[in-house]
PDB file of C-alpha atoms in Angstrom:
ATOM      1  CA  MET A   1       6.779  11.956  -3.951  1.00  0.00           C
ATOM      2  CA  ASN A   2       5.413   9.040  -2.066  1.00  0.00           C
ATOM      3  CA  PHE A   3       7.312   5.983  -0.910  1.00  0.00           C
ATOM      4  CA  SER A   4       6.374   3.593  -3.778  1.00  0.00           C
ATOM      5  CA  GLN A   5       7.613   6.311  -6.233  1.00  0.00           C
ATOM      6  CA  GLN A   6      10.772   6.493  -3.962  1.00  0.00           C
ATOM      7  CA  ILE A   7      11.083   3.031  -4.716  1.00  0.00           C
ATOM      8  CA  SER A   8      10.778   2.954  -8.354  1.00  0.00           C
ATOM      9  CA  ALA A   9      12.814   5.596  -8.709  1.00  0.00           C
ATOM     10  CA  CYS A  10      15.774   4.472  -6.454  1.00  0.00           C
ATOM     11  CA  CYS A  11      15.788   0.813  -6.975  1.00  0.00           C
ATOM     12  CA  PRO A  12      14.653  -1.257  -9.998  1.00  0.00           C
ATOM     13  CA  SER A  13      15.476  -4.504  -7.797  1.00  0.00           C
ATOM     14  CA  LEU A  14      16.910  -4.308  -3.862  1.00  0.00           C
ATOM     15  CA  LEU A  15      18.485  -8.175  -5.000  1.00  0.00           C
ATOM     16  CA  SER A  16      20.418  -7.147  -8.449  1.00  0.00           C
ATOM     17  CA  ARG A  17      23.037  -5.051  -6.428  1.00  0.00           C
ATOM     18  CA  PHE A  18      24.251  -3.491  -3.371  1.00  0.00           C
ATOM     19  CA  ILE A  19      22.109  -0.380  -2.312  1.00  0.00           C
ATOM     20  CA  ASN A  20      23.189   2.683  -0.374  1.00  0.00           C
ATOM     21  CA  ALA A  21      21.848   3.835   3.096  1.00  0.00           C
ATOM     22  CA  ASP A  22      19.608   6.266   1.482  1.00  0.00           C
ATOM     23  CA  GLU A  23      17.882   3.536  -0.700  1.00  0.00           C
ATOM     24  CA  ALA A  24      17.762   0.869   2.134  1.00  0.00           C
ATOM     25  CA  ALA A  25      15.583   3.374   4.628  1.00  0.00           C
ATOM     26  CA  GLN A  26      13.370   4.136   1.647  1.00  0.00           C
ATOM     27  CA  THR A  27      12.162   0.767   0.970  1.00  0.00           C
ATOM     28  CA  ALA A  28      12.530   0.082   4.755  1.00  0.00           C
ATOM     29  CA  ALA A  29       9.505   2.642   5.442  1.00  0.00           C
ATOM     30  CA  ILE A  30       7.216   1.381   2.644  1.00  0.00           C
ATOM     31  CA  PHE A  31       8.210  -2.365   4.209  1.00  0.00           C
ATOM     32  CA  ARG A  32       7.397  -0.912   7.584  1.00  0.00           C
ATOM     33  CA  VAL A  33       3.635   0.036   6.484  1.00  0.00           C
ATOM     34  CA  LEU A  34       2.916  -3.356   5.496  1.00  0.00           C
ATOM     35  CA  GLY A  35       4.285  -4.830   8.597  1.00  0.00           C
ATOM     36  CA  GLU A  36       0.866  -4.367  10.197  1.00  0.00           C
ATOM     37  CA  PRO A  37      -0.835  -7.324   9.983  1.00  0.00           C
ATOM     38  CA  ALA A  38      -4.040  -5.299   9.653  1.00  0.00           C
ATOM     39  CA  ARG A  39      -2.672  -3.538   7.059  1.00  0.00           C
ATOM     40  CA  LEU A  40      -1.988  -6.535   4.859  1.00  0.00           C
ATOM     41  CA  GLN A  41      -5.620  -8.068   5.798  1.00  0.00           C
ATOM     42  CA  LEU A  42      -7.047  -4.479   4.087  1.00  0.00           C
ATOM     43  CA  LEU A  43      -4.826  -4.691   1.248  1.00  0.00           C
ATOM     44  CA  SER A  44      -6.323  -8.237   0.362  1.00  0.00           C
ATOM     45  CA  LEU A  45     -10.112  -6.983   1.267  1.00  0.00           C
ATOM     46  CA  ILE A  46      -9.920  -4.183  -1.074  1.00  0.00           C
ATOM     47  CA  ALA A  47      -8.194  -6.022  -3.597  1.00  0.00           C
ATOM     48  CA  ALA A  48     -11.084  -9.031  -3.263  1.00  0.00           C
ATOM     49  CA  GLN A  49     -13.918  -6.811  -3.719  1.00  0.00           C
ATOM     50  CA  PRO A  50     -15.572  -6.858  -7.470  1.00  0.00           C
ATOM     51  CA  THR A  51     -15.319  -3.233  -7.928  1.00  0.00           C
ATOM     52  CA  GLY A  52     -11.420  -3.580  -6.836  1.00  0.00           C
ATOM     53  CA  GLU A  53     -12.656  -0.927  -4.153  1.00  0.00           C
ATOM     54  CA  ALA A  54     -14.295  -0.587  -0.987  1.00  0.00           C
ATOM     55  CA  CYS A  55     -15.283   2.173   2.007  1.00  0.00           C
ATOM     56  CA  VAL A  56     -14.331   2.055   5.324  1.00  0.00           C
ATOM     57  CA  CYS A  57     -17.976   0.912   6.107  1.00  0.00           C
ATOM     58  CA  GLN A  58     -16.982  -2.499   4.174  1.00  0.00           C
ATOM     59  CA  LEU A  59     -13.961  -2.860   6.319  1.00  0.00           C
ATOM     60  CA  THR A  60     -14.668  -2.448  10.077  1.00  0.00           C
ATOM     61  CA  GLU A  61     -16.456  -5.661  10.453  1.00  0.00           C
ATOM     62  CA  PRO A  62     -14.244  -8.525   8.502  1.00  0.00           C
ATOM     63  CA  LEU A  63     -11.334  -6.968  10.645  1.00  0.00           C
ATOM     64  CA  GLY A  64     -13.168  -6.805  14.082  1.00  0.00           C
ATOM     65  CA  LEU A  65     -11.557  -3.022  14.501  1.00  0.00           C
ATOM     66  CA  SER A  66     -13.185   0.351  15.174  1.00  0.00           C
ATOM     67  CA  GLN A  67     -14.066   2.774  12.329  1.00  0.00           C
ATOM     68  CA  PRO A  68     -11.132   5.151  13.388  1.00  0.00           C
ATOM     69  CA  THR A  69      -8.413   2.301  13.541  1.00  0.00           C
ATOM     70  CA  VAL A  70      -9.219   1.336   9.829  1.00  0.00           C
ATOM     71  CA  SER A  71      -9.244   4.632   8.977  1.00  0.00           C
ATOM     72  CA  HIS A  72      -5.562   5.164  10.667  1.00  0.00           C
ATOM     73  CA  HIS A  73      -4.286   2.114   8.694  1.00  0.00           C
ATOM     74  CA  LEU A  74      -5.962   3.164   5.603  1.00  0.00           C
ATOM     75  CA  LYS A  75      -4.643   6.741   5.905  1.00  0.00           C
ATOM     76  CA  VAL A  76      -1.052   5.392   6.727  1.00  0.00           C
ATOM     77  CA  MET A  77      -1.162   3.150   3.393  1.00  0.00           C
ATOM     78  CA  TYR A  78      -2.368   6.157   1.159  1.00  0.00           C
ATOM     79  CA  GLU A  79      -0.004   8.387   2.071  1.00  0.00           C
ATOM     80  CA  ALA A  80       2.700   4.956   1.724  1.00  0.00           C
ATOM     81  CA  GLY A  81       1.056   5.464  -2.335  1.00  0.00           C
ATOM     82  CA  LEU A  82      -0.151   2.146  -1.937  1.00  0.00           C
ATOM     83  CA  LEU A  83      -3.839   3.131  -2.117  1.00  0.00           C
ATOM     84  CA  GLN A  84      -5.959   6.290  -3.688  1.00  0.00           C
ATOM     85  CA  LYS A  85      -9.372   7.583  -2.367  1.00  0.00           C
ATOM     86  CA  GLU A  86     -12.229   9.171  -3.519  1.00  0.00           C
ATOM     87  CA  ARG A  87     -15.258  10.536  -1.301  1.00  0.00           C
ATOM     88  CA  ARG A  88     -18.446  10.208  -2.517  1.00  0.00           C
ATOM     89  CA  GLY A  89     -20.962  12.006   0.253  1.00  0.00           C
ATOM     90  CA  THR A  90     -19.989  10.999   3.764  1.00  0.00           C
ATOM     91  CA  TRP A  91     -18.224   7.888   2.390  1.00  0.00           C
ATOM     92  CA  ILE A  92     -14.436   7.671   1.123  1.00  0.00           C
ATOM     93  CA  TYR A  93     -13.662   4.843  -0.774  1.00  0.00           C
ATOM     94  CA  TYR A  94     -10.437   3.295  -1.280  1.00  0.00           C
ATOM     95  CA  ARG A  95      -8.840   1.261  -4.431  1.00  0.00           C
ATOM     96  CA  LEU A  96      -5.003  -0.261  -4.830  1.00  0.00           C
ATOM     97  CA  VAL A  97      -2.913   1.980  -6.611  1.00  0.00           C
ATOM     98  CA  PRO A  98      -1.032  -0.568  -9.068  1.00  0.00           C
ATOM     99  CA  GLU A  99       2.240   1.131  -9.491  1.00  0.00           C
ATOM    100  CA  GLY A 100       2.391   1.110  -6.020  1.00  0.00           C
ATOM    101  CA  ILE A 101       2.146  -2.900  -5.778  1.00  0.00           C
ATOM    102  CA  GLU A 102       4.374  -3.031  -8.750  1.00  0.00           C
ATOM    103  CA  ALA A 103       7.090  -1.331  -6.902  1.00  0.00           C
ATOM    104  CA  LEU A 104       6.932  -3.516  -4.011  1.00  0.00           C
ATOM    105  CA  ARG A 105       7.140  -6.634  -6.261  1.00  0.00           C
ATOM    106  CA  ASN A 106       9.976  -5.224  -8.318  1.00  0.00           C
ATOM    107  CA  ALA A 107      11.988  -3.990  -5.257  1.00  0.00           C
ATOM    108  CA  LEU A 108      12.207  -8.080  -4.492  1.00  0.00           C
ATOM    109  CA  ALA A 109      12.662  -9.529  -7.922  1.00  0.00           C
ATOM    110  CA  LEU A 110      15.813 -11.920  -8.065  1.00  0.00           C
ATOM    111  CA  PRO A 111      17.847 -10.678 -10.935  1.00  0.00           C
ATOM    112  CA  ASN A 112      17.221 -11.683 -14.503  1.00  0.00           C
ATOM    113  CA  GLN A 113      13.965 -12.358 -14.194  1.00  0.00           C
ATOM    114  CA  LYS A 114      10.635 -10.235 -14.655  1.00  0.00           C
ATOM    115  CA  PRO A 115       8.212 -10.244 -12.794  1.00  0.00           C
TER     116      PRO A 115
END
């Protein structure tokens, strides 16, 4: 089970009740993934693509980072359940996992408010 699935399973909203230590650790792990500014930029770049997906070759120049660095960040977000990937020839294309993003939004939703 990836981090976003754990968040969805454990806690509909962190702000609706006191959470236990395990829930806090699981949720903190996914937010740590997003604690890197380059990863937030990558998420926004991928989401902004007309097709909703991008390969590493499209992401290195806008961030000014090397291909191995971008690939590392993408791998971390993939393992956290925020991205899915598809190999096409020698390139891997990434797209957002809507459920992963939704789980983050729901984790911070105020009680009695719909996301």
